[in-house]
Amino acid sequence: MNAIELRNLTKIYPHFTIDNVSLDVKKGYITGLIGPNGVGKSTLIKMMLGMVRPDSGTVTIFGCDMPAQEVDIKQRIGVVSDDCFYYEHLTIRDMNQMIAPFYKKWNDKKFNRYLEQFELSPKMKIENLSKGMKVKFALAVALSHEAELLIMDEPTSGLDPVFRREMLDLLADIMQDEHKSIIFSTHITTDLDRIADYITFINRGKFVFSDTKDSLLERYAIVKGDSQLLDSDIRKVFVGLRETAVGFEGLVADREKAAQLFGDYVILDKASLEDIMYFTAKGGFIHA
């Protein structure tokens, strides 16, 4: 079953287009939405949340249509973003009193427990919170009303390494409940190396691929060798290729095929999610 289904979503801006994107977010799993900055990840999330209306296509969450059933859907989701959607002049306590009545399952004890865990004082004004503190506050809100789905848009970009690790561990703990689901949009792929089950790649407003993280890491490989091995046919084997004065480094989407093709003439290394994103986004050939 899917927590989110996007079908043929299109949104045309003067200088950018989300082009016919379809993807599924599996229920009970963490799906990482990756891609360089500015390729459409945040726009997709805003369409999921009803903040941006697509020109065409549909958004379904928990089997309910967005925006027709938006009120019911938003009772069941939590949102964490590096943007701040709260009133800057209010304190955390005041903001809590404003937010709580909107959620049928709001839990004050849980909220206060998260404030304590994240070292946030209820007396602090939102405007005085650092970027990382604002993300912590958003996470406390998202986790305090029994949300079944967390939608996270670049949540770790403003966080120090200690809390980033703490937050990822917290998300892993949340996923012990098989009824919870998370979509985690980021360009910091090392976060997803730790916790993601599925990876969806968006580039320049287009859907590139979606697969389990383990399958991608088993299938893709980095090939390093002497530039003399390259000819026009060999170059076609690579998703992306980087050439230097001393040789080449390239990404292939089929490790076994590359091993058969090159034999002992090259070094075959495992590809990281960052490697896959970099070479796929760049495409073609990169000269260094």
CSV table of C-alpha atoms in Angstrom, one decimal:
chain,number,residue,atom,x,y,z
A,1,MET,CA,0.0,0.0,0.0
A,2,ASN,CA,1.1,3.6,-0.7
A,3,ALA,CA,1.0,6.5,1.7
A,4,ILE,CA,1.3,8.9,-1.2
A,5,GLU,CA,0.6,8.5,-4.9
A,6,LEU,CA,1.5,11.3,-7.4
A,7,ARG,CA,0.2,10.7,-10.9
A,8,ASN,CA,1.4,12.8,-14.0
A,9,LEU,CA,2.0,15.9,-11.9
A,10,THR,CA,2.9,18.9,-14.1
A,11,LYS,CA,3.5,22.5,-13.0
A,12,ILE,CA,4.8,25.1,-15.5
A,13,TYR,CA,6.7,28.2,-14.4
A,14,PRO,CA,8.3,30.7,-16.7
A,15,HIS,CA,11.8,29.3,-16.2
A,16,PHE,CA,11.1,25.8,-14.7
A,17,THR,CA,8.7,22.9,-15.2
A,18,ILE,CA,7.7,19.9,-13.1
A,19,ASP,CA,7.2,17.6,-16.0
A,20,ASN,CA,4.7,14.7,-15.8
A,21,VAL,CA,6.1,13.3,-12.5
A,22,SER,CA,4.6,10.1,-11.1
A,23,LEU,CA,5.9,8.4,-7.9
A,24,ASP,CA,4.8,6.3,-4.9
A,25,VAL,CA,5.7,6.7,-1.3
A,26,LYS,CA,5.4,3.2,0.3
A,27,LYS,CA,3.5,2.9,3.6
A,28,GLY,CA,5.7,1.8,6.5
A,29,TYR,CA,9.0,2.9,4.9
A,30,ILE,CA,11.3,5.9,4.6
A,31,THR,CA,11.5,7.2,1.0
A,32,GLY,CA,14.4,9.6,0.2
A,33,LEU,CA,13.7,12.2,-2.4
A,34,ILE,CA,17.0,13.3,-3.8
A,35,GLY,CA,18.3,15.7,-6.4
A,36,PRO,CA,20.5,18.8,-6.6
A,37,ASN,CA,19.1,22.0,-5.2
A,38,GLY,CA,16.6,23.8,-7.4
A,39,VAL,CA,15.4,20.7,-9.4
A,40,GLY,CA,11.8,20.6,-8.1
A,41,LYS,CA,11.9,18.6,-4.9
A,42,SER,CA,10.3,21.4,-2.8
A,43,THR,CA,7.7,22.2,-5.4
A,44,LEU,CA,6.7,18.6,-5.5
A,45,ILE,CA,6.3,18.6,-1.7
A,46,LYS,CA,4.3,21.9,-1.8
A,47,MET,CA,1.9,20.1,-4.3
A,48,MET,CA,1.6,17.2,-1.9
A,49,LEU,CA,0.6,19.7,0.8
A,50,GLY,CA,-1.8,21.7,-1.3
A,51,MET,CA,0.4,24.8,-1.1
A,52,VAL,CA,0.9,24.7,-4.9
A,53,ARG,CA,-1.8,23.6,-7.3
A,54,PRO,CA,-0.6,21.5,-10.2
A,55,ASP,CA,-1.5,22.5,-13.7
A,56,SER,CA,-2.4,18.8,-14.3
A,57,GLY,CA,-2.1,15.5,-12.5
A,58,THR,CA,-3.3,14.2,-9.1
A,59,VAL,CA,-2.1,13.9,-5.6
A,60,THR,CA,-3.5,11.1,-3.4
A,61,ILE,CA,-2.5,10.7,0.3
A,62,PHE,CA,-3.9,7.7,2.3
A,63,GLY,CA,-6.2,7.0,-0.6
A,64,CYS,CA,-7.7,10.5,-0.2
A,65,ASP,CA,-7.7,13.2,-2.9
A,66,MET,CA,-5.7,16.4,-2.3
A,67,PRO,CA,-7.0,19.1,-2.1
A,68,ALA,CA,-10.6,17.8,-1.9
A,69,GLN,CA,-10.0,16.0,1.4
A,70,GLU,CA,-7.2,18.4,2.6
A,71,VAL,CA,-8.5,18.9,6.1
A,72,ASP,CA,-8.8,15.2,6.9
A,73,ILE,CA,-5.4,14.5,5.3
A,74,LYS,CA,-3.6,17.2,7.3
A,75,GLN,CA,-4.8,15.7,10.6
A,76,ARG,CA,-2.7,12.7,9.7
A,77,ILE,CA,0.5,14.3,8.5
A,78,GLY,CA,3.4,16.2,10.1
A,79,VAL,CA,5.6,18.6,8.2
A,80,VAL,CA,9.3,19.5,8.9
A,81,SER,CA,11.0,22.0,6.7
A,82,ASP,CA,14.0,24.4,6.8
A,83,ASP,CA,11.4,27.1,6.1
A,84,CYS,CA,9.6,28.5,9.2
A,85,PHE,CA,5.8,28.6,8.9
A,86,TYR,CA,5.2,29.9,12.4
A,87,TYR,CA,4.6,33.4,13.8
A,88,GLU,CA,8.0,34.9,14.5
A,89,HIS,CA,6.8,37.3,17.3
A,90,LEU,CA,5.2,34.5,19.4
A,91,THR,CA,6.9,32.3,22.0
A,92,ILE,CA,7.0,28.5,21.7
A,93,ARG,CA,4.3,28.3,24.4
A,94,ASP,CA,2.0,30.7,22.6
A,95,MET,CA,2.5,28.9,19.3
A,96,ASN,CA,1.7,25.6,21.0
A,97,GLN,CA,-1.6,27.1,22.3
A,98,MET,CA,-2.5,28.2,18.7
A,99,ILE,CA,-1.5,24.9,17.0
A,100,ALA,CA,-3.0,22.4,19.5
A,101,PRO,CA,-6.7,23.1,18.8
A,102,PHE,CA,-6.3,22.2,15.1
A,103,TYR,CA,-5.4,18.6,15.8
A,104,LYS,CA,-7.8,16.1,17.3
A,105,LYS,CA,-5.0,13.9,18.6
A,106,TRP,CA,-2.7,16.7,20.0
A,107,ASN,CA,-0.7,15.4,22.9
A,108,ASP,CA,0.7,18.2,25.2
A,109,LYS,CA,2.7,15.8,27.3
A,110,LYS,CA,4.5,14.4,24.3
A,111,PHE,CA,5.1,17.9,22.9
A,112,ASN,CA,6.7,19.1,26.2
A,113,ARG,CA,8.8,15.9,26.3
A,114,TYR,CA,10.2,16.7,22.9
A,115,LEU,CA,10.9,20.3,23.9
A,116,GLU,CA,12.9,19.0,26.8
A,117,GLN,CA,14.7,16.5,24.7
A,118,PHE,CA,15.6,19.1,22.1
A,119,GLU,CA,16.5,21.7,24.8
A,120,LEU,CA,13.9,24.3,23.7
A,121,SER,CA,12.5,26.6,26.3
A,122,PRO,CA,8.8,27.3,25.9
A,123,LYS,CA,9.6,31.0,26.7
A,124,MET,CA,11.7,31.5,23.7
A,125,LYS,CA,10.3,33.6,20.8
A,126,ILE,CA,10.3,31.9,17.4
A,127,GLU,CA,12.3,34.9,16.0
A,128,ASN,CA,15.1,34.2,18.4
A,129,LEU,CA,15.5,30.5,17.5
A,130,SER,CA,18.4,29.5,15.3
A,131,LYS,CA,17.7,27.7,12.0
A,132,GLY,CA,18.5,24.4,13.7
A,133,MET,CA,16.2,25.2,16.7
A,134,LYS,CA,13.3,26.0,14.3
A,135,VAL,CA,13.7,22.6,12.7
A,136,LYS,CA,13.7,21.0,16.2
A,137,PHE,CA,10.5,23.0,17.0
A,138,ALA,CA,8.9,21.9,13.7
A,139,LEU,CA,9.8,18.3,14.5
A,140,ALA,CA,8.4,18.5,18.0
A,141,VAL,CA,5.1,19.8,16.5
A,142,ALA,CA,5.1,17.1,13.8
A,143,LEU,CA,5.6,14.3,16.3
A,144,SER,CA,3.0,15.5,18.9
A,145,HIS,CA,-0.3,14.7,17.1
A,146,GLU,CA,0.1,11.0,16.2
A,147,ALA,CA,1.0,11.8,12.5
A,148,GLU,CA,1.0,8.7,10.4
A,149,LEU,CA,3.1,10.4,7.6
A,150,LEU,CA,6.1,12.8,8.1
A,151,ILE,CA,6.9,15.0,5.1
A,152,MET,CA,10.4,16.4,5.5
A,153,ASP,CA,11.8,19.1,3.2
A,154,GLU,CA,15.6,19.6,3.6
A,155,PRO,CA,15.2,19.1,7.4
A,156,THR,CA,18.8,18.7,8.2
A,157,SER,CA,20.4,21.5,6.2
A,158,GLY,CA,20.6,23.8,9.1
A,159,LEU,CA,21.5,21.3,11.8
A,160,ASP,CA,24.7,20.7,13.6
A,161,PRO,CA,26.2,17.2,13.2
A,162,VAL,CA,25.2,16.0,16.7
A,163,PHE,CA,21.5,16.8,16.3
A,164,ARG,CA,21.5,15.6,12.8
A,165,ARG,CA,22.6,12.2,14.1
A,166,GLU,CA,20.1,12.4,17.0
A,167,MET,CA,17.2,13.2,14.6
A,168,LEU,CA,18.1,10.4,12.2
A,169,ASP,CA,18.1,8.0,15.2
A,170,LEU,CA,14.8,9.4,16.3
A,171,LEU,CA,13.3,8.8,12.8
A,172,ALA,CA,14.6,5.2,12.8
A,173,ASP,CA,12.9,4.7,16.2
A,174,ILE,CA,9.6,6.1,14.8
A,175,MET,CA,9.7,3.6,11.9
A,176,GLN,CA,9.5,0.7,14.4
A,177,ASP,CA,5.8,1.4,14.1
A,178,GLU,CA,4.9,-0.2,10.7
A,179,HIS,CA,2.0,2.2,10.3
A,180,LYS,CA,4.3,5.2,10.0
A,181,SER,CA,5.8,6.5,6.8
A,182,ILE,CA,8.3,9.2,6.0
A,183,ILE,CA,9.3,11.1,2.8
A,184,PHE,CA,12.6,12.8,3.3
A,185,SER,CA,13.7,15.4,0.6
A,186,THR,CA,17.4,16.3,0.8
A,187,HIS,CA,20.5,16.9,-1.2
A,188,ILE,CA,22.6,15.6,1.7
A,189,THR,CA,22.6,12.0,0.7
A,190,THR,CA,24.7,10.8,3.6
A,191,ASP,CA,21.6,11.2,5.8
A,192,LEU,CA,19.7,8.8,3.5
A,193,ASP,CA,22.6,6.3,3.6
A,194,ARG,CA,21.7,5.8,7.2
A,195,ILE,CA,18.0,5.5,7.2
A,196,ALA,CA,16.3,5.4,3.8
A,197,ASP,CA,14.5,2.3,2.4
A,198,TYR,CA,13.6,3.7,-1.0
A,199,ILE,CA,15.3,6.4,-3.1
A,200,THR,CA,13.5,8.5,-5.6
A,201,PHE,CA,15.6,10.8,-7.9
A,202,ILE,CA,14.3,14.0,-9.4
A,203,ASN,CA,16.4,16.1,-11.8
A,204,ARG,CA,15.4,19.3,-13.7
A,205,GLY,CA,11.8,18.7,-12.9
A,206,LYS,CA,11.7,15.2,-14.3
A,207,PHE,CA,11.4,11.8,-12.6
A,208,VAL,CA,14.7,9.8,-13.1
A,209,PHE,CA,14.3,6.6,-11.0
A,210,SER,CA,12.8,5.1,-7.9
A,211,ASP,CA,14.1,1.9,-6.3
A,212,THR,CA,15.1,0.4,-3.0
A,213,LYS,CA,18.3,1.9,-1.7
A,214,ASP,CA,20.0,-1.6,-1.4
A,215,SER,CA,19.2,-2.4,-5.0
A,216,LEU,CA,20.6,0.9,-6.2
A,217,LEU,CA,23.8,0.5,-4.2
A,218,GLU,CA,24.3,-3.1,-5.5
A,219,ARG,CA,23.6,-2.2,-9.1
A,220,TYR,CA,25.5,1.0,-9.6
A,221,ALA,CA,29.3,1.1,-9.6
A,222,ILE,CA,32.2,3.6,-10.0
A,223,VAL,CA,34.7,2.6,-12.7
A,224,LYS,CA,38.3,4.1,-12.6
A,225,GLY,CA,40.8,3.5,-15.4
A,226,ASP,CA,43.1,4.8,-18.1
A,227,SER,CA,41.7,7.2,-20.7
A,228,GLN,CA,43.1,5.0,-23.5
A,229,LEU,CA,40.3,2.5,-22.7
A,230,LEU,CA,37.7,5.0,-23.8
A,231,ASP,CA,36.2,5.2,-27.3
A,232,SER,CA,32.8,6.3,-28.6
A,233,ASP,CA,31.1,3.0,-27.9
A,234,ILE,CA,32.6,2.5,-24.4
A,235,ARG,CA,31.6,6.1,-23.4
A,236,LYS,CA,27.9,5.1,-24.0
A,237,VAL,CA,28.2,2.5,-21.2
A,238,PHE,CA,28.5,5.3,-18.6
A,239,VAL,CA,25.7,7.3,-16.9
A,240,GLY,CA,28.3,10.0,-16.4
A,241,LEU,CA,32.0,10.2,-17.0
A,242,ARG,CA,34.7,12.5,-15.5
A,243,GLU,CA,38.0,12.7,-17.3
A,244,THR,CA,41.3,14.0,-15.9
A,245,ALA,CA,44.9,14.2,-17.1
A,246,VAL,CA,45.6,10.9,-15.4
A,247,GLY,CA,42.5,8.8,-16.4
A,248,PHE,CA,38.8,8.6,-16.0
A,249,GLU,CA,36.2,8.0,-13.3
A,250,GLY,CA,32.6,7.1,-14.3
A,251,LEU,CA,29.3,5.8,-13.1
A,252,VAL,CA,27.7,2.7,-14.6
A,253,ALA,CA,24.2,1.4,-13.9
A,254,ASP,CA,25.1,-2.3,-14.3
A,255,ARG,CA,28.0,-3.4,-12.2
A,256,GLU,CA,28.1,-7.0,-13.6
A,257,LYS,CA,28.1,-5.8,-17.2
A,258,ALA,CA,30.9,-3.4,-16.5
A,259,ALA,CA,32.9,-6.2,-14.8
A,260,GLN,CA,32.5,-8.4,-17.9
A,261,LEU,CA,33.4,-5.5,-20.3
A,262,PHE,CA,36.5,-4.1,-18.5
A,263,GLY,CA,37.8,-7.2,-16.7
A,264,ASP,CA,41.1,-6.4,-14.8
A,265,TYR,CA,41.8,-3.3,-16.7
A,266,VAL,CA,39.9,-1.0,-14.3
A,267,ILE,CA,39.1,-0.6,-10.7
A,268,LEU,CA,35.4,-1.2,-9.8
A,269,ASP,CA,34.3,0.6,-6.6
A,270,LYS,CA,30.9,0.7,-4.9
A,271,ALA,CA,28.9,3.9,-5.8
A,272,SER,CA,27.5,6.0,-3.0
A,273,LEU,CA,24.1,7.8,-3.3
A,274,GLU,CA,26.1,11.0,-3.7
A,275,ASP,CA,28.1,9.4,-6.6
A,276,ILE,CA,24.8,8.3,-8.2
A,277,MET,CA,23.3,11.8,-7.8
A,278,TYR,CA,26.4,13.7,-9.0
A,279,PHE,CA,27.1,11.7,-12.2
A,280,THR,CA,23.4,11.3,-13.1
A,281,ALA,CA,22.7,15.0,-12.6
A,282,LYS,CA,25.8,16.1,-14.6
A,283,GLY,CA,25.2,13.4,-17.2
A,284,GLY,CA,27.5,13.2,-20.3
A,285,PHE,CA,31.2,13.9,-19.8
A,286,ILE,CA,32.9,16.1,-17.3
A,287,HIS,CA,36.5,17.3,-18.0
A,288,ALA,CA,38.6,18.2,-15.0
